[in-house]
Amino acid sequence: MSTIKGVKIKPSPKFMQAILAKHGIKCINNVVDIGNYVTLLTGQPLHMYDASRVKSKKFVVKDNVNCITRALDDKEYEISNGDLVITNNDEVACIAGVIGSASTMILNDTSTIALEVALFDGTTIMNSCKKYGIMTVAATNYSKNAVDKYNAIKASDMACALLVKYADASYVSLPYEYDKRNLKEKVIDIDLSFINTRLGSNYSTLDVENVLRRLDFAYNLSNEHFVINVPSYRNDITIKEDIVEEVVRLIGFDTIPYQMASIETKDIGLDEIHLAKRKINNYLLDLGLHNTLSYTLINKEQANYYGVFDDDSYIVLPHPLTVEKQYLRKNMICSMLQTIAYNQTRGYKDVAIYEISNVYTNENLEGKEKLAIAISNHLNETKWSSNKNVDFYMMKGIVEGLLALFGIDSNRYSFEPISKAYNKQNVFHPGKSALLKVNGANVGIIGMIHPLTLKREGIDETVYCEIDLSQFLKIKTSKAKYNSVSKFPSVSRDIALVVKEDVTISMLCKSMKKAGGPLLNKIEVFDVYQGEHVAKGYKSVAFTLTFVDLNKTLVDATVNELFNKVYASCQHDFDAIIRN
């Protein structure tokens, strides 16, 4: 930081105006133009403040300021935590490396200048540029890491000399330097064999020497070993591989010999996991669903809204491309609903999609694979065949078919109301959603999307399912078994049981199957009733029980005995009574 007094504001010299115009830089006055001119010559950005308009001699760099400031382009910008700014008396004097504040701008009556020459982190400056939508020459130099740290004092001295010459400055203070720069030269040791091995080339030491001379890199050579002094303005050269790139870039890629690699391969086929995923793909494609691939990054608002189904914490990117792509998703529902919204806003109302992808959390950095299925409006509707709108039971049937495909019997899984585990969420409809449990462990979630979420995303009625494949594919499954069709007639009996309303049909079916044994071939529900003649808090569930024996014709006595066993089991397990 330097102080320059006695300056006079006037037009800059013609040659300077011509040079700035050729680079697309607008000419303002001699002081501002000198700053831009020095930046072009040295690559070092600098900024000039009207010293008479600052309230303190102390400039402080901060990243924890929250305010609104008006910049040199006469626009207001909202400064928040994380934005790097230069302050004076706790007021923003400049958005660091990007643009100055209007409160300290050079005016026609300016006579004293505070000259700042600084080095800033390129990534931080780039984030500010993206946030505010500004890209100045200074910001470009910083963001591309193109500022030579050796040039700070040189740029300051050059600017002061030009202010004396073209702005009639009468006093220039000695520069006040804060913080020490690491001015250690970059030295890279590299062998000729390293270069040729990486490139598959056969270059000689003379070839490499010619490249280094053209780059103006000082070096020492001893027994095919180069000790290279990298110039300070080449910030992009940091490791040996960078030297390799420079060599092939200047000699030419066409000098590398072309040869097909000889690789021995073995036909090992697919492992069980890949075969299982292929089976899932084929099953869902046969049902008429479309395989999709969505982006894995979401924003903070989406993360908070859809992250209510587990306690794992999100992975937050330290330097995201945009604030909309800041969080790694830990479930796939947000991405799937966005895909539906994208299609429906373009006129495709019937959307049936699925995706197999990984999700990540801080507690599971390696990630876990999930299967997501989403259907909106209709599945496989045609002009000659109209299906009803999707509902919970359609998705439940798809999931049950998937479980059956892997040999998981109905007595091993259950669907439990989601409201028992998550009673404070607006993602799924509380009365039309459930957790999928296999062998007592949660492996998935299924349900209709809540109307509030449908409105939020701007989509039609949608049913969704998400299964943790990392857990699902570890479940022991049995091979599909074939049973021949019985040559003997089956016998059907109906039974209507009155039970408490919190007793699920799956619980009744399991009890019946256990009591009926192998002769109880099928259990079908044909009626559920609550109302007159059924006590409050109870419900009536009517079943059709089908009995069959593969070896002989069943007689009434055997069927009656099995029927009584089924009723006795339900009576014992759930206090069920037969409805009169």
mmCIF file of N, CA and C in Angstrom, residues 278-386:
data_model
loop_
_atom_site.group_PDB
_atom_site.id
_atom_site.type_symbol
_atom_site.label_atom_id
_atom_site.label_comp_id
_atom_site.label_asym_id
_atom_site.label_seq_id
_atom_site.Cartn_x
_atom_site.Cartn_y
_atom_site.Cartn_z
ATOM 1 N N ARG A 278 -28.464 -56.616 -13.625
ATOM 2 C CA ARG A 278 -28.988 -56.853 -14.973
ATOM 3 C C ARG A 278 -30.401 -57.418 -14.891
ATOM 4 N N LYS A 279 -30.641 -58.289 -13.916
ATOM 5 C CA LYS A 279 -31.975 -58.861 -13.731
ATOM 6 C C LYS A 279 -32.984 -57.775 -13.371
ATOM 7 N N ILE A 280 -32.570 -56.851 -12.506
ATOM 8 C CA ILE A 280 -33.445 -55.738 -12.127
ATOM 9 C C ILE A 280 -33.747 -54.864 -13.340
ATOM 10 N N ASN A 281 -32.704 -54.530 -14.112
ATOM 11 C CA ASN A 281 -32.893 -53.715 -15.315
ATOM 12 C C ASN A 281 -33.884 -54.358 -16.268
ATOM 13 N N ASN A 282 -33.700 -55.634 -16.550
ATOM 14 C CA ASN A 282 -34.580 -56.322 -17.497
ATOM 15 C C ASN A 282 -36.019 -56.364 -16.988
ATOM 16 N N TYR A 283 -36.182 -56.588 -15.693
ATOM 17 C CA TYR A 283 -37.526 -56.647 -15.096
ATOM 18 C C TYR A 283 -38.261 -55.316 -15.248
ATOM 19 N N LEU A 284 -37.580 -54.215 -14.923
ATOM 20 C CA LEU A 284 -38.219 -52.905 -14.975
ATOM 21 C C LEU A 284 -38.438 -52.439 -16.411
ATOM 22 N N LEU A 285 -37.497 -52.739 -17.302
ATOM 23 C CA LEU A 285 -37.678 -52.385 -18.707
ATOM 24 C C LEU A 285 -38.859 -53.144 -19.311
ATOM 25 N N ASP A 286 -39.017 -54.415 -18.923
ATOM 26 C CA ASP A 286 -40.145 -55.209 -19.419
ATOM 27 C C ASP A 286 -41.484 -54.640 -18.957
ATOM 28 N N LEU A 287 -41.496 -53.977 -17.801
ATOM 29 C CA LEU A 287 -42.723 -53.372 -17.302
ATOM 30 C C LEU A 287 -43.062 -52.069 -18.013
ATOM 31 N N GLY A 288 -42.108 -51.553 -18.800
ATOM 32 C CA GLY A 288 -42.353 -50.327 -19.551
ATOM 33 C C GLY A 288 -41.724 -49.090 -18.955
ATOM 34 N N LEU A 289 -40.827 -49.254 -17.948
ATOM 35 C CA LEU A 289 -40.155 -48.106 -17.369
ATOM 36 C C LEU A 289 -38.917 -47.753 -18.184
ATOM 37 N N HIS A 290 -38.462 -46.507 -18.048
ATOM 38 C CA HIS A 290 -37.291 -46.028 -18.777
ATOM 39 C C HIS A 290 -36.137 -45.792 -17.810
ATOM 40 N N ASN A 291 -34.955 -46.251 -18.204
ATOM 41 C CA ASN A 291 -33.756 -46.070 -17.377
ATOM 42 C C ASN A 291 -33.227 -44.648 -17.560
ATOM 43 N N THR A 292 -32.930 -43.961 -16.456
ATOM 44 C CA THR A 292 -32.439 -42.589 -16.513
ATOM 45 C C THR A 292 -31.128 -42.463 -15.746
ATOM 46 N N LEU A 293 -30.465 -41.330 -15.948
ATOM 47 C CA LEU A 293 -29.244 -41.002 -15.213
ATOM 48 C C LEU A 293 -29.300 -39.521 -14.877
ATOM 49 N N SER A 294 -29.372 -39.195 -13.602
ATOM 50 C CA SER A 294 -29.533 -37.800 -13.177
ATOM 51 C C SER A 294 -28.285 -37.299 -12.457
ATOM 52 N N TYR A 295 -28.242 -35.977 -12.262
ATOM 53 C CA TYR A 295 -27.092 -35.327 -11.643
ATOM 54 C C TYR A 295 -27.080 -35.620 -10.145
ATOM 55 N N THR A 296 -25.919 -35.829 -9.556
ATOM 56 C CA THR A 296 -25.816 -36.243 -8.153
ATOM 57 C C THR A 296 -25.733 -35.070 -7.182
ATOM 58 N N LEU A 297 -25.702 -33.824 -7.695
ATOM 59 C CA LEU A 297 -25.544 -32.664 -6.829
ATOM 60 C C LEU A 297 -26.855 -31.888 -6.724
ATOM 61 N N ILE A 298 -27.151 -31.399 -5.515
ATOM 62 C CA ILE A 298 -28.358 -30.626 -5.269
ATOM 63 C C ILE A 298 -27.993 -29.390 -4.458
ATOM 64 N N ASN A 299 -28.962 -28.494 -4.251
ATOM 65 C CA ASN A 299 -28.674 -27.282 -3.485
ATOM 66 C C ASN A 299 -29.069 -27.466 -2.019
ATOM 67 N N LYS A 300 -28.782 -26.455 -1.220
ATOM 68 C CA LYS A 300 -28.991 -26.540 0.231
ATOM 69 C C LYS A 300 -30.458 -26.700 0.583
ATOM 70 N N GLU A 301 -31.331 -25.958 -0.083
ATOM 71 C CA GLU A 301 -32.766 -26.034 0.210
ATOM 72 C C GLU A 301 -33.304 -27.433 -0.073
ATOM 73 N N GLN A 302 -32.908 -28.017 -1.203
ATOM 74 C CA GLN A 302 -33.346 -29.371 -1.539
ATOM 75 C C GLN A 302 -32.802 -30.382 -0.537
ATOM 76 N N ALA A 303 -31.550 -30.182 -0.123
ATOM 77 C CA ALA A 303 -30.937 -31.094 0.844
ATOM 78 C C ALA A 303 -31.707 -31.095 2.157
ATOM 79 N N ASN A 304 -32.087 -29.922 2.638
ATOM 80 C CA ASN A 304 -32.829 -29.838 3.899
ATOM 81 C C ASN A 304 -34.226 -30.443 3.773
ATOM 82 N N TYR A 305 -34.866 -30.257 2.627
ATOM 83 C CA TYR A 305 -36.248 -30.717 2.452
ATOM 84 C C TYR A 305 -36.327 -32.233 2.305
ATOM 85 N N TYR A 306 -35.411 -32.815 1.530
ATOM 86 C CA TYR A 306 -35.498 -34.244 1.228
ATOM 87 C C TYR A 306 -34.583 -35.112 2.090
ATOM 88 N N GLY A 307 -33.868 -34.523 3.011
ATOM 89 C CA GLY A 307 -32.921 -35.307 3.805
ATOM 90 C C GLY A 307 -33.439 -35.715 5.156
ATOM 91 N N VAL A 308 -34.758 -35.931 5.300
ATOM 92 C CA VAL A 308 -35.361 -36.196 6.607
ATOM 93 C C VAL A 308 -35.452 -37.687 6.935
ATOM 94 N N PHE A 309 -35.026 -38.568 6.035
ATOM 95 C CA PHE A 309 -35.270 -39.993 6.243
ATOM 96 C C PHE A 309 -34.089 -40.752 6.830
ATOM 97 N N ASP A 310 -33.019 -40.092 7.150
ATOM 98 C CA ASP A 310 -31.920 -40.705 7.884
ATOM 99 C C ASP A 310 -31.111 -39.608 8.558
ATOM 100 N N ASP A 311 -30.268 -40.024 9.496
ATOM 101 C CA ASP A 311 -29.503 -39.065 10.290
ATOM 102 C C ASP A 311 -28.109 -38.812 9.727
ATOM 103 N N ASP A 312 -27.745 -39.457 8.631
ATOM 104 C CA ASP A 312 -26.422 -39.230 8.038
ATOM 105 C C ASP A 312 -26.317 -37.793 7.539
ATOM 106 N N SER A 313 -25.114 -37.239 7.595
ATOM 107 C CA SER A 313 -24.905 -35.843 7.194
ATOM 108 C C SER A 313 -24.434 -35.758 5.745
ATOM 109 N N TYR A 314 -24.821 -34.682 5.088
ATOM 110 C CA TYR A 314 -24.464 -34.478 3.688
ATOM 111 C C TYR A 314 -22.970 -34.174 3.531
ATOM 112 N N ILE A 315 -22.435 -34.546 2.377
ATOM 113 C CA ILE A 315 -21.108 -34.090 1.969
ATOM 114 C C ILE A 315 -21.297 -32.777 1.219
ATOM 115 N N VAL A 316 -20.658 -31.711 1.711
ATOM 116 C CA VAL A 316 -20.789 -30.384 1.116
ATOM 117 C C VAL A 316 -19.496 -30.054 0.375
ATOM 118 N N LEU A 317 -19.597 -29.723 -0.915
ATOM 119 C CA LEU A 317 -18.418 -29.408 -1.702
ATOM 120 C C LEU A 317 -17.825 -28.077 -1.232
ATOM 121 N N PRO A 318 -16.504 -28.029 -0.984
ATOM 122 C CA PRO A 318 -15.883 -26.779 -0.521
ATOM 123 C C PRO A 318 -15.844 -25.700 -1.597
ATOM 124 N N HIS A 319 -15.730 -26.112 -2.862
ATOM 125 C CA HIS A 319 -15.667 -25.142 -3.962
ATOM 126 C C HIS A 319 -16.610 -25.595 -5.086
ATOM 127 N N PRO A 320 -17.932 -25.464 -4.879
ATOM 128 C CA PRO A 320 -18.884 -25.924 -5.906
ATOM 129 C C PRO A 320 -18.846 -25.034 -7.141
ATOM 130 N N LEU A 321 -19.243 -25.613 -8.279
ATOM 131 C CA LEU A 321 -19.326 -24.839 -9.514
ATOM 132 C C LEU A 321 -20.368 -23.740 -9.382
ATOM 133 N N THR A 322 -21.517 -24.062 -8.762
ATOM 134 C CA THR A 322 -22.560 -23.078 -8.479
ATOM 135 C C THR A 322 -23.185 -23.445 -7.134
ATOM 136 N N VAL A 323 -23.910 -22.502 -6.538
ATOM 137 C CA VAL A 323 -24.576 -22.784 -5.267
ATOM 138 C C VAL A 323 -25.696 -23.800 -5.443
ATOM 139 N N GLU A 324 -26.175 -23.993 -6.688
ATOM 140 C CA GLU A 324 -27.206 -24.987 -6.965
ATOM 141 C C GLU A 324 -26.648 -26.400 -6.982
ATOM 142 N N LYS A 325 -25.335 -26.551 -7.032
ATOM 143 C CA LYS A 325 -24.692 -27.866 -7.081
ATOM 144 C C LYS A 325 -23.668 -27.956 -5.958
ATOM 145 N N GLN A 326 -24.152 -27.864 -4.719
ATOM 146 C CA GLN A 326 -23.257 -27.761 -3.569
ATOM 147 C C GLN A 326 -23.239 -29.024 -2.711
ATOM 148 N N TYR A 327 -24.355 -29.772 -2.676
ATOM 149 C CA TYR A 327 -24.480 -30.927 -1.788
ATOM 150 C C TYR A 327 -24.533 -32.222 -2.609
ATOM 151 N N LEU A 328 -23.795 -33.252 -2.160
ATOM 152 C CA LEU A 328 -23.922 -34.581 -2.750
ATOM 153 C C LEU A 328 -25.184 -35.220 -2.174
ATOM 154 N N ARG A 329 -26.074 -35.708 -3.041
ATOM 155 C CA ARG A 329 -27.342 -36.249 -2.563
ATOM 156 C C ARG A 329 -27.111 -37.522 -1.740
ATOM 157 N N LYS A 330 -27.940 -37.720 -0.708
ATOM 158 C CA LYS A 330 -27.873 -38.963 0.070
ATOM 159 C C LYS A 330 -29.106 -39.836 -0.179
ATOM 160 N N ASN A 331 -30.056 -39.320 -0.943
ATOM 161 C CA ASN A 331 -31.124 -40.143 -1.513
ATOM 162 C C ASN A 331 -31.437 -39.580 -2.897
ATOM 163 N N MET A 332 -32.263 -40.273 -3.661
ATOM 164 C CA MET A 332 -32.430 -39.923 -5.071
ATOM 165 C C MET A 332 -33.778 -39.298 -5.393
ATOM 166 N N ILE A 333 -34.605 -39.069 -4.387
ATOM 167 C CA ILE A 333 -35.974 -38.614 -4.652
ATOM 168 C C ILE A 333 -36.008 -37.239 -5.296
ATOM 169 N N CYS A 334 -35.138 -36.333 -4.855
ATOM 170 C CA CYS A 334 -35.134 -34.979 -5.430
ATOM 171 C C CYS A 334 -34.795 -35.029 -6.916
ATOM 172 N N SER A 335 -33.772 -35.800 -7.276
ATOM 173 C CA SER A 335 -33.348 -35.900 -8.675
ATOM 174 C C SER A 335 -34.440 -36.516 -9.537
ATOM 175 N N MET A 336 -35.119 -37.550 -9.025
ATOM 176 C CA MET A 336 -36.171 -38.220 -9.796
ATOM 177 C C MET A 336 -37.366 -37.303 -10.025
ATOM 178 N N LEU A 337 -37.749 -36.554 -9.002
ATOM 179 C CA LEU A 337 -38.891 -35.636 -9.157
ATOM 180 C C LEU A 337 -38.544 -34.503 -10.111
ATOM 181 N N GLN A 338 -37.286 -34.060 -10.103
ATOM 182 C CA GLN A 338 -36.864 -33.030 -11.044
ATOM 183 C C GLN A 338 -36.919 -33.551 -12.479
ATOM 184 N N THR A 339 -36.569 -34.819 -12.678
ATOM 185 C CA THR A 339 -36.652 -35.427 -14.010
ATOM 186 C C THR A 339 -38.106 -35.478 -14.486
ATOM 187 N N ILE A 340 -39.015 -35.822 -13.577
ATOM 188 C CA ILE A 340 -40.435 -35.833 -13.927
ATOM 189 C C ILE A 340 -40.901 -34.428 -14.287
ATOM 190 N N ALA A 341 -40.516 -33.444 -13.477
ATOM 191 C CA ALA A 341 -40.907 -32.055 -13.749
ATOM 192 C C ALA A 341 -40.373 -31.589 -15.096
ATOM 193 N N TYR A 342 -39.130 -31.952 -15.418
ATOM 194 C CA TYR A 342 -38.525 -31.562 -16.697
ATOM 195 C C TYR A 342 -39.347 -32.099 -17.868
ATOM 196 N N ASN A 343 -39.794 -33.356 -17.769
ATOM 197 C CA ASN A 343 -40.569 -33.967 -18.850
ATOM 198 C C ASN A 343 -41.982 -33.390 -18.934
ATOM 199 N N GLN A 344 -42.612 -33.198 -17.779
ATOM 200 C CA GLN A 344 -44.004 -32.741 -17.803
ATOM 201 C C GLN A 344 -44.132 -31.290 -18.246
ATOM 202 N N THR A 345 -43.143 -30.462 -17.959
ATOM 203 C CA THR A 345 -43.196 -29.082 -18.445
ATOM 204 C C THR A 345 -42.999 -29.009 -19.953
ATOM 205 N N ARG A 346 -42.563 -30.106 -20.549
ATOM 206 C CA ARG A 346 -42.367 -30.159 -22.001
ATOM 207 C C ARG A 346 -43.429 -31.017 -22.684
ATOM 208 N N GLY A 347 -44.519 -31.297 -21.963
ATOM 209 C CA GLY A 347 -45.660 -31.946 -22.580
ATOM 210 C C GLY A 347 -45.745 -33.441 -22.417
ATOM 211 N N TYR A 348 -44.748 -34.078 -21.781
ATOM 212 C CA TYR A 348 -44.789 -35.528 -21.591
ATOM 213 C C TYR A 348 -45.359 -35.817 -20.202
ATOM 214 N N LYS A 349 -46.653 -36.035 -20.132
ATOM 215 C CA LYS A 349 -47.332 -36.143 -18.845
ATOM 216 C C LYS A 349 -47.152 -37.506 -18.184
ATOM 217 N N ASP A 350 -47.126 -38.582 -18.977
ATOM 218 C CA ASP A 350 -46.960 -39.926 -18.414
ATOM 219 C C ASP A 350 -45.474 -40.246 -18.335
ATOM 220 N N VAL A 351 -44.940 -40.301 -17.120
ATOM 221 C CA VAL A 351 -43.505 -40.525 -16.916
ATOM 222 C C VAL A 351 -43.327 -41.737 -16.018
ATOM 223 N N ALA A 352 -42.597 -42.730 -16.494
ATOM 224 C CA ALA A 352 -42.293 -43.933 -15.707
ATOM 225 C C ALA A 352 -40.796 -44.194 -15.841
ATOM 226 N N ILE A 353 -40.049 -43.926 -14.800
ATOM 227 C CA ILE A 353 -38.585 -43.975 -14.874
ATOM 228 C C ILE A 353 -38.015 -44.732 -13.682
ATOM 229 N N TYR A 354 -36.771 -45.192 -13.855
ATOM 230 C CA TYR A 354 -36.023 -45.766 -12.734
ATOM 231 C C TYR A 354 -34.548 -45.445 -12.927
ATOM 232 N N GLU A 355 -33.813 -45.510 -11.841
ATOM 233 C CA GLU A 355 -32.375 -45.223 -11.893
ATOM 234 C C GLU A 355 -31.657 -46.042 -10.829
ATOM 235 N N ILE A 356 -30.507 -46.581 -11.198
ATOM 236 C CA ILE A 356 -29.613 -47.262 -10.243
ATOM 237 C C ILE A 356 -28.359 -46.410 -10.139
ATOM 238 N N SER A 357 -28.101 -45.876 -8.948
ATOM 239 C CA SER A 357 -26.977 -44.955 -8.793
ATOM 240 C C SER A 357 -26.488 -44.968 -7.357
ATOM 241 N N ASN A 358 -25.310 -44.374 -7.137
ATOM 242 C CA ASN A 358 -24.719 -44.297 -5.805
ATOM 243 C C ASN A 358 -25.100 -43.001 -5.111
ATOM 244 N N VAL A 359 -25.198 -43.054 -3.794
ATOM 245 C CA VAL A 359 -25.368 -41.860 -2.961
ATOM 246 C C VAL A 359 -24.260 -41.878 -1.904
ATOM 247 N N TYR A 360 -23.940 -40.688 -1.368
ATOM 248 C CA TYR A 360 -22.795 -40.574 -0.466
ATOM 249 C C TYR A 360 -23.150 -39.712 0.732
ATOM 250 N N THR A 361 -22.540 -40.044 1.882
ATOM 251 C CA THR A 361 -22.658 -39.223 3.089
ATOM 252 C C THR A 361 -21.298 -39.191 3.776
ATOM 253 N N ASN A 362 -21.180 -38.306 4.759
ATOM 254 C CA ASN A 362 -19.928 -38.237 5.529
ATOM 255 C C ASN A 362 -19.686 -39.524 6.302
ATOM 256 N N GLU A 363 -20.772 -40.222 6.662
ATOM 257 C CA GLU A 363 -20.626 -41.478 7.393
ATOM 258 C C GLU A 363 -20.362 -42.655 6.457
ATOM 259 N N ASN A 364 -20.580 -42.479 5.168
ATOM 260 C CA ASN A 364 -20.365 -43.550 4.192
ATOM 261 C C ASN A 364 -19.738 -42.951 2.941
ATOM 262 N N LEU A 365 -18.435 -42.646 3.037
ATOM 263 C CA LEU A 365 -17.744 -41.962 1.943
ATOM 264 C C LEU A 365 -17.628 -42.830 0.698
ATOM 265 N N GLU A 366 -17.606 -44.154 0.882
ATOM 266 C CA GLU A 366 -17.506 -45.048 -0.270
ATOM 267 C C GLU A 366 -18.810 -45.096 -1.059
ATOM 268 N N GLY A 367 -19.898 -44.703 -0.408
ATOM 269 C CA GLY A 367 -21.179 -44.657 -1.088
ATOM 270 C C GLY A 367 -21.928 -45.976 -1.012
ATOM 271 N N LYS A 368 -23.229 -45.886 -1.227
ATOM 272 C CA LYS A 368 -24.047 -47.089 -1.312
ATOM 273 C C LYS A 368 -24.978 -46.961 -2.506
ATOM 274 N N GLU A 369 -25.264 -48.087 -3.127
ATOM 275 C CA GLU A 369 -26.042 -48.090 -4.368
ATOM 276 C C GLU A 369 -27.526 -48.203 -4.056
ATOM 277 N N LYS A 370 -28.313 -47.403 -4.773
ATOM 278 C CA LYS A 370 -29.756 -47.410 -4.555
ATOM 279 C C LYS A 370 -30.505 -47.552 -5.873
ATOM 280 N N LEU A 371 -31.701 -48.123 -5.769
ATOM 281 C CA LEU A 371 -32.627 -48.217 -6.901
ATOM 282 C C LEU A 371 -33.800 -47.288 -6.621
ATOM 283 N N ALA A 372 -34.076 -46.385 -7.536
ATOM 284 C CA ALA A 372 -35.209 -45.470 -7.403
ATOM 285 C C ALA A 372 -36.172 -45.693 -8.565
ATOM 286 N N ILE A 373 -37.467 -45.745 -8.254
ATOM 287 C CA ILE A 373 -38.515 -45.913 -9.264
ATOM 288 C C ILE A 373 -39.548 -44.820 -9.047
ATOM 289 N N ALA A 374 -39.950 -44.144 -10.106
ATOM 290 C CA ALA A 374 -40.965 -43.096 -10.005
ATOM 291 C C ALA A 374 -41.907 -43.181 -11.198
ATOM 292 N N ILE A 375 -43.199 -43.122 -10.925
ATOM 293 C CA ILE A 375 -44.218 -43.175 -11.983
ATOM 294 C C ILE A 375 -45.204 -42.038 -11.736
ATOM 295 N N SER A 376 -45.491 -41.262 -12.768
ATOM 296 C CA SER A 376 -46.438 -40.161 -12.663
ATOM 297 C C SER A 376 -47.542 -40.322 -13.702
ATOM 298 N N ASN A 377 -48.764 -40.126 -13.283
ATOM 299 C CA ASN A 377 -49.973 -40.250 -14.118
ATOM 300 C C ASN A 377 -50.260 -41.696 -14.490
ATOM 301 N N HIS A 378 -49.799 -42.177 -15.664
ATOM 302 C CA HIS A 378 -50.150 -43.522 -16.124
ATOM 303 C C HIS A 378 -48.892 -44.313 -16.474
ATOM 304 N N LEU A 379 -49.062 -45.645 -16.445
ATOM 305 C CA LEU A 379 -48.009 -46.551 -16.878
ATOM 306 C C LEU A 379 -48.495 -47.309 -18.102
ATOM 307 N N ASN A 380 -47.792 -47.127 -19.236
ATOM 308 C CA ASN A 380 -48.098 -47.867 -20.472
ATOM 309 C C ASN A 380 -49.511 -47.600 -20.989
ATOM 310 N N GLU A 381 -49.945 -46.349 -20.946
ATOM 311 C CA GLU A 381 -51.268 -46.029 -21.479
ATOM 312 C C GLU A 381 -51.193 -45.886 -23.005
ATOM 313 N N THR A 382 -52.153 -46.459 -23.705
ATOM 314 C CA THR A 382 -52.258 -46.323 -25.165
ATOM 315 C C THR A 382 -53.679 -45.896 -25.505
ATOM 316 N N LYS A 383 -53.910 -45.560 -26.777
ATOM 317 C CA LYS A 383 -55.234 -45.122 -27.215
ATOM 318 C C LYS A 383 -56.264 -46.244 -27.120
ATOM 319 N N TRP A 384 -55.797 -47.497 -27.247
ATOM 320 C CA TRP A 384 -56.738 -48.609 -27.207
ATOM 321 C C TRP A 384 -56.741 -49.321 -25.841
ATOM 322 N N SER A 385 -55.850 -48.895 -24.965
ATOM 323 C CA SER A 385 -55.797 -49.513 -23.643
ATOM 324 C C SER A 385 -55.510 -48.432 -22.618
ATOM 325 N N SER A 386 -56.494 -48.106 -21.803
ATOM 326 C CA SER A 386 -56.348 -47.015 -20.830
ATOM 327 C C SER A 386 -56.197 -47.586 -19.432
#
